[in-house]
PDB file of C-alpha atoms in Angstrom:
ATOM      1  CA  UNK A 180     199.568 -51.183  69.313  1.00 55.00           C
ATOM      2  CA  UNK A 181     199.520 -48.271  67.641  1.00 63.00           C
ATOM      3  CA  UNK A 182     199.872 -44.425  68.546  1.00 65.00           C
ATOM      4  CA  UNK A 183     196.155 -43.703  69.190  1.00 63.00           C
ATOM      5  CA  UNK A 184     195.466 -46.188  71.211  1.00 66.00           C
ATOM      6  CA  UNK A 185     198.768 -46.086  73.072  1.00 61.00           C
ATOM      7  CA  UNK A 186     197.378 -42.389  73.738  1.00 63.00           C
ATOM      8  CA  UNK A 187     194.278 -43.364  75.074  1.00 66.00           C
ATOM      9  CA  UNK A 188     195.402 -45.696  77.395  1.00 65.00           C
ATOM     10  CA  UNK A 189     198.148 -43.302  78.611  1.00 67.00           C
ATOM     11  CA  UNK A 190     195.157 -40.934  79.200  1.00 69.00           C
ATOM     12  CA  UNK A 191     193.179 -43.359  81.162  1.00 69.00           C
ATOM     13  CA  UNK A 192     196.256 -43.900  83.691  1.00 68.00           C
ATOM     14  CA  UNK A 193     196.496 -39.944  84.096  1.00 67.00           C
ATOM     15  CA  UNK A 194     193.065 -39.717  84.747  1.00 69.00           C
ATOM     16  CA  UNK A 195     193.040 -42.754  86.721  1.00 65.00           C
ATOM     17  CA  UNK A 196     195.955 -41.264  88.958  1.00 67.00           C
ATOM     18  CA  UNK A 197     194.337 -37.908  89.484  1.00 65.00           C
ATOM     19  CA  UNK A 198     191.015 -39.130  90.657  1.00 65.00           C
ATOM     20  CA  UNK A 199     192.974 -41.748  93.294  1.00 64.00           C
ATOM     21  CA  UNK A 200     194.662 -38.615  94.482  1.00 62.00           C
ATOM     22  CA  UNK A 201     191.379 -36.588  94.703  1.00 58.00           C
ATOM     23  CA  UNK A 202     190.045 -39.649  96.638  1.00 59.00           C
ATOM     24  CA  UNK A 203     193.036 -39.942  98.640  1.00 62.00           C
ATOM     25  CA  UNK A 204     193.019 -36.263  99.837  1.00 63.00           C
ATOM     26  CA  UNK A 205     189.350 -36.292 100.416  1.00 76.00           C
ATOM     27  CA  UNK A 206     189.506 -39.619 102.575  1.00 79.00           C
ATOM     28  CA  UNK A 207     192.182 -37.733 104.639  1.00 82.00           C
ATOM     29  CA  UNK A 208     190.481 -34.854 105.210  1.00 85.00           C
ATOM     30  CA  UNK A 209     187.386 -36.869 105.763  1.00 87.00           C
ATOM     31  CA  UNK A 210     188.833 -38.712 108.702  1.00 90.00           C
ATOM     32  CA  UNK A 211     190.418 -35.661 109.672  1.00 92.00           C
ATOM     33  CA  UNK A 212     187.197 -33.429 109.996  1.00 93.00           C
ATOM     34  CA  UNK A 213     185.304 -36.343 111.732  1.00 94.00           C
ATOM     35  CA  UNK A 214     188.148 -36.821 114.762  1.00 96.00           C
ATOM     36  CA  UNK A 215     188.080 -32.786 114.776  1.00 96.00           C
ATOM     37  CA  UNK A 216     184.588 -33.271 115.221  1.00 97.00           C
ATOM     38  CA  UNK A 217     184.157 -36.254 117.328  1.00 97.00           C
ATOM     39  CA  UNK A 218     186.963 -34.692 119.917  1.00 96.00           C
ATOM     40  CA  UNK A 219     185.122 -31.651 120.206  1.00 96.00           C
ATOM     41  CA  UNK A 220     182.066 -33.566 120.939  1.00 94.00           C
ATOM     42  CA  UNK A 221     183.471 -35.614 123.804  1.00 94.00           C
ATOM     43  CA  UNK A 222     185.354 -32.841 125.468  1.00 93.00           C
ATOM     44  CA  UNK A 223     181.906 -30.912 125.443  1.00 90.00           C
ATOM     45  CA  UNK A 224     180.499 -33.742 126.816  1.00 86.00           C
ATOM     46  CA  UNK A 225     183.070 -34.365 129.885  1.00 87.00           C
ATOM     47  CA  UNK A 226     182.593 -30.671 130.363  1.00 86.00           C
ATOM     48  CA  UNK A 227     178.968 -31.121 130.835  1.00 82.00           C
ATOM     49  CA  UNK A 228     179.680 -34.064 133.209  1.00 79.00           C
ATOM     50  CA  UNK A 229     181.286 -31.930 135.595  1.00 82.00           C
ATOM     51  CA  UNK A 230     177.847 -30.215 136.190  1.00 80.00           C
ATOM     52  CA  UNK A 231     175.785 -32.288 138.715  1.00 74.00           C
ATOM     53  CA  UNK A 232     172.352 -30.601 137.412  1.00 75.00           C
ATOM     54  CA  UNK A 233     173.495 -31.558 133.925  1.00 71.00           C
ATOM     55  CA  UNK A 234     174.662 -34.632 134.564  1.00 68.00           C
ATOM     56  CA  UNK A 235     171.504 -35.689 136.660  1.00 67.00           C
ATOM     57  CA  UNK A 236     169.623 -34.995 133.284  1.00 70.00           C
ATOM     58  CA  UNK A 237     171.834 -36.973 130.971  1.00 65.00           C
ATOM     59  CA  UNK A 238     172.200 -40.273 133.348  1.00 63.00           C
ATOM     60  CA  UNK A 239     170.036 -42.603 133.202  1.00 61.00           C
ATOM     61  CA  UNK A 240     171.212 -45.334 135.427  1.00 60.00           C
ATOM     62  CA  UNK A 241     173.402 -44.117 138.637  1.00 56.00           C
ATOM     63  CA  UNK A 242     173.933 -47.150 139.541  1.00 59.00           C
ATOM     64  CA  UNK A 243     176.912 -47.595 137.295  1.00 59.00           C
ATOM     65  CA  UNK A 244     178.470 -44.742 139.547  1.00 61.00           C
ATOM     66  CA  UNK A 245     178.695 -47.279 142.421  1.00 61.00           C
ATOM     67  CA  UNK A 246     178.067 -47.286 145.742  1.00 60.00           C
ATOM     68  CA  UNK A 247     181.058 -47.586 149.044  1.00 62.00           C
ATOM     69  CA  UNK A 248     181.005 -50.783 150.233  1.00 62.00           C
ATOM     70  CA  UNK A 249     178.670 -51.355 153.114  1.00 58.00           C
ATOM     71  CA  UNK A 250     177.378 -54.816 153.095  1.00 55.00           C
ATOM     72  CA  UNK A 251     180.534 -55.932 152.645  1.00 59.00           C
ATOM     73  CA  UNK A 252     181.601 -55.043 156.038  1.00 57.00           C
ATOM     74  CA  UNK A 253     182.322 -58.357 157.504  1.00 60.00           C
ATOM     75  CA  UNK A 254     185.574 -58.118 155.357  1.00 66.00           C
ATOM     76  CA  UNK A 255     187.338 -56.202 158.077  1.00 71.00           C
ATOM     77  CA  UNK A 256     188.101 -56.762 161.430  1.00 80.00           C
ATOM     78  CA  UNK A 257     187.399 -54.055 164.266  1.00 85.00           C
ATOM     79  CA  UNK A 258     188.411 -52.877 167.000  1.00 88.00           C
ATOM     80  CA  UNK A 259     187.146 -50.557 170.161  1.00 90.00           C
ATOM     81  CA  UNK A 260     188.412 -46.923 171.054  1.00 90.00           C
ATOM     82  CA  UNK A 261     187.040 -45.583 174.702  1.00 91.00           C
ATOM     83  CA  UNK A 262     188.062 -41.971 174.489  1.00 90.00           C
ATOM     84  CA  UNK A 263     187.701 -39.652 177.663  1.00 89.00           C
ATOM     85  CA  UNK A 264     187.298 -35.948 177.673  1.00 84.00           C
ATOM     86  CA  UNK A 265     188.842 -33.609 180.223  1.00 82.00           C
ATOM     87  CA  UNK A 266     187.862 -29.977 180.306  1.00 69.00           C
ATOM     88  CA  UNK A 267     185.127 -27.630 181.329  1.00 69.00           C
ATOM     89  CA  UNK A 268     183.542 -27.710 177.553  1.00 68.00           C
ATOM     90  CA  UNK A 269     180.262 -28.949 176.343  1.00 64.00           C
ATOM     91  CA  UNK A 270     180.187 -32.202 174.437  1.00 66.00           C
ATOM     92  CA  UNK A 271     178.573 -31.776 171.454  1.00 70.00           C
ATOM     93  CA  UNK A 272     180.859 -28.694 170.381  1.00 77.00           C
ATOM     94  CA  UNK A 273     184.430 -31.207 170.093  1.00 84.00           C
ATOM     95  CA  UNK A 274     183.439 -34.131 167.321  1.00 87.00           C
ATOM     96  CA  UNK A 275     185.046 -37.171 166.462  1.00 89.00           C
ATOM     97  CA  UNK A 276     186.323 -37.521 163.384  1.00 91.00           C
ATOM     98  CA  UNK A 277     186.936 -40.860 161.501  1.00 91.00           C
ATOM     99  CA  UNK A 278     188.748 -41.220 158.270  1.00 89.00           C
ATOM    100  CA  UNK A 279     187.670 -36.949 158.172  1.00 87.00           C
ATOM    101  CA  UNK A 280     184.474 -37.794 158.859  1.00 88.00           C
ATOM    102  CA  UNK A 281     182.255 -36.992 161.503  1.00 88.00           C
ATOM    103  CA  UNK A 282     182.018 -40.018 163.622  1.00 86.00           C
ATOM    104  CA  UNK A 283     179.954 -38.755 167.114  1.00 85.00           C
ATOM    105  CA  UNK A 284     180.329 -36.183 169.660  1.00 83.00           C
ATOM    106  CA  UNK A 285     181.365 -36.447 173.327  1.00 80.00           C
ATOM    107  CA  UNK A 286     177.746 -36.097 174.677  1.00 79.00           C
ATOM    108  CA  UNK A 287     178.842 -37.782 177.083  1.00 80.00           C
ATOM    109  CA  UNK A 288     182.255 -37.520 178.556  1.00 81.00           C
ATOM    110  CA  UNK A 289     183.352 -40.771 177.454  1.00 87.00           C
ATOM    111  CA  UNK A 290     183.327 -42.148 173.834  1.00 88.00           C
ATOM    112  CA  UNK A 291     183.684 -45.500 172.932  1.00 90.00           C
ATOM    113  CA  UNK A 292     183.898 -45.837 168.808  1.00 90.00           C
ATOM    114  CA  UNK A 293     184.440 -48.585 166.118  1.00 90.00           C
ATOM    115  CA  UNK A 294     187.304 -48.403 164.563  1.00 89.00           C
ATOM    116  CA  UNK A 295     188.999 -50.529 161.445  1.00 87.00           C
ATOM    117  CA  UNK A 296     192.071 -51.019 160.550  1.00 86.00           C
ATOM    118  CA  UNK A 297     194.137 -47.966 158.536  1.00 87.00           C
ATOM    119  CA  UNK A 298     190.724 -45.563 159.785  1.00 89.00           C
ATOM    120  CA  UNK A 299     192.758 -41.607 161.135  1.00 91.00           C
ATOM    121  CA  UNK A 300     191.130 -40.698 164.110  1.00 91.00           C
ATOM    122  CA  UNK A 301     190.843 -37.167 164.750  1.00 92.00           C
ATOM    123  CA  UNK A 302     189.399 -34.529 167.166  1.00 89.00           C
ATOM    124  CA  UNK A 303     187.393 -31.590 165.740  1.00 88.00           C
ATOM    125  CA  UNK A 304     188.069 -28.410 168.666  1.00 84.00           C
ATOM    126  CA  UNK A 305     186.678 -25.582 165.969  1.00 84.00           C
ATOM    127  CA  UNK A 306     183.796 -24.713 167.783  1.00 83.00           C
ATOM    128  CA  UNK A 307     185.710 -24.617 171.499  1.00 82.00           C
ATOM    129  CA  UNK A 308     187.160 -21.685 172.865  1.00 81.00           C
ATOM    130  CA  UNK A 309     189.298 -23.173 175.478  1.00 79.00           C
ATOM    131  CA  UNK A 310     191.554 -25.824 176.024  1.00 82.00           C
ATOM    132  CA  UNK A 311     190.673 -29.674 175.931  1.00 84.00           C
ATOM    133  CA  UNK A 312     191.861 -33.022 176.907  1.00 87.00           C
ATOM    134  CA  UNK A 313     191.205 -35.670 175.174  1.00 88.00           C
ATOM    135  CA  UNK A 314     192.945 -38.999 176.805  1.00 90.00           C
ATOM    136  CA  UNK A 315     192.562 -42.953 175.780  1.00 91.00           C
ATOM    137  CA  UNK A 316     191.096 -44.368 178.321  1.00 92.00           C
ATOM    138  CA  UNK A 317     190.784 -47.728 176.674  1.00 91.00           C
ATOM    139  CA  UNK A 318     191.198 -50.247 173.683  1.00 90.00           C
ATOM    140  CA  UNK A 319     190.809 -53.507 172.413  1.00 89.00           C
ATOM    141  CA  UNK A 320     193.190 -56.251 172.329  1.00 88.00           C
ATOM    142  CA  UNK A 321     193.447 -56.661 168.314  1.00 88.00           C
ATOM    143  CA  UNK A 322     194.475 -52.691 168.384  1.00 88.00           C
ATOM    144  CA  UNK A 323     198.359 -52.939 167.851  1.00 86.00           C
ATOM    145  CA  UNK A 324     198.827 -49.239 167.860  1.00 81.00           C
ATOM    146  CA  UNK A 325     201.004 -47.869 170.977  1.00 84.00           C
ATOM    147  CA  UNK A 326     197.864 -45.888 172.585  1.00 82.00           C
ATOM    148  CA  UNK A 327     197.040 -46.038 175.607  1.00 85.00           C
ATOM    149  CA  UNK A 328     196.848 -43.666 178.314  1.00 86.00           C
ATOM    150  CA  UNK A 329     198.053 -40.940 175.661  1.00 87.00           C
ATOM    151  CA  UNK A 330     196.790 -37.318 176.369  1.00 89.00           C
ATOM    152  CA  UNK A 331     195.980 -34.775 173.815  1.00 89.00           C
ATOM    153  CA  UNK A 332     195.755 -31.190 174.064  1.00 88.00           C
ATOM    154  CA  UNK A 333     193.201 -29.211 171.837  1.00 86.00           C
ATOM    155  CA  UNK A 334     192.288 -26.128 170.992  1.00 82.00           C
ATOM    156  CA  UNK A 335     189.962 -24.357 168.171  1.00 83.00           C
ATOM    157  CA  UNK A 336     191.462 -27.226 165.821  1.00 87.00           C
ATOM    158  CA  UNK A 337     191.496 -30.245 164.860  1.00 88.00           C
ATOM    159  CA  UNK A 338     193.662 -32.678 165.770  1.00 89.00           C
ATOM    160  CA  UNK A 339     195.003 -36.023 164.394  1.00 90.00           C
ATOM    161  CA  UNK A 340     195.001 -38.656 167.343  1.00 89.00           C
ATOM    162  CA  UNK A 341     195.987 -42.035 165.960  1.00 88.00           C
ATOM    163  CA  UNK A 342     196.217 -43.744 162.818  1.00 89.00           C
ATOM    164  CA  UNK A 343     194.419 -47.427 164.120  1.00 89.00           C
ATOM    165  CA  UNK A 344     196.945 -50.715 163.128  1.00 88.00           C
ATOM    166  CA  UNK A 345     194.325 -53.685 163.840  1.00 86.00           C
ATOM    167  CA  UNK A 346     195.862 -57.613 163.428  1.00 80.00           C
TER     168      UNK A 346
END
């Protein structure tokens, strides 16, 4: 081999090594600008998420959301609450609450309500101005919770009752 042609071939391995470092570094900075890019996009897009009228616009299917189970409901086993009230209030202003929920009202002064097993039942007294009773007059037998006969004094707040333990 002689000089020129060793030169030549040493100048085709320089040039060869510069261009495979200009490829590298733009490769890099290729995948580098595309996940700057592509995180931005999904953080805007969470962000937009969060909006319910934005979000109603950009779902197309809510059904992937899901729904509580309701049909379902012959997986648990329930039991009966019969709660009394005591006091010279009206009804409708003290509400059950089930789980935080608004269950009934004492439209009449007895209450008997469903109850499954793990459900908090409370007594909403916001609306009332004086003091209530609220007693257990009753339960069913698969009700292991201690309840009975137990008395409850309320006032403008709400109250936790019982926390229902079913068999």
């Amino acid at each position: 081999m002689n000089s020129k042609q060793f030169n030549q071939c040493k100048r085709k391995q320089k040039s060869l090594k510069i261009k495979s470092k200009v490829l590298r570094i733009n490769v890099e900075k290729i995948l580098f600008v595309s996940f700057i890019i592509f995180f931005t996009v999904l953080i805007v897009a969470q962000i937009a998420l969060t909006k319910p009228t934005i979000m109603v616009e950009m779902t197309m299917d809510t059904g992937i959301e899901g729904v509580p189970l309701k049909s379902e409901e012959f997986l648990y086993s329930y039991g009966e609450l019969t709660l009394k009230l005591i006091g010279n209030c009206f009804g409708q202003d003290v509400k059950i609450l089930v789980n935080g929920d608004e269950k009934d009202s004492f439209l009449n002064r007895e209450k008997t309500i469903k109850v499954k097993n793990g459900d908090v039942i409370e007594i909403d007294g916001t609306e009332i101005n004086d003091y209530i009773d609220v007693i257990i007059v009753s339960k069913s037998d698969n009700i292991k919770t201690n309840c009975l006969g137990q008395k409850f004094r309320i006032k403008s707040e709400v109250k936790k009752i019982i926390k229902v333990k079913i068999e």
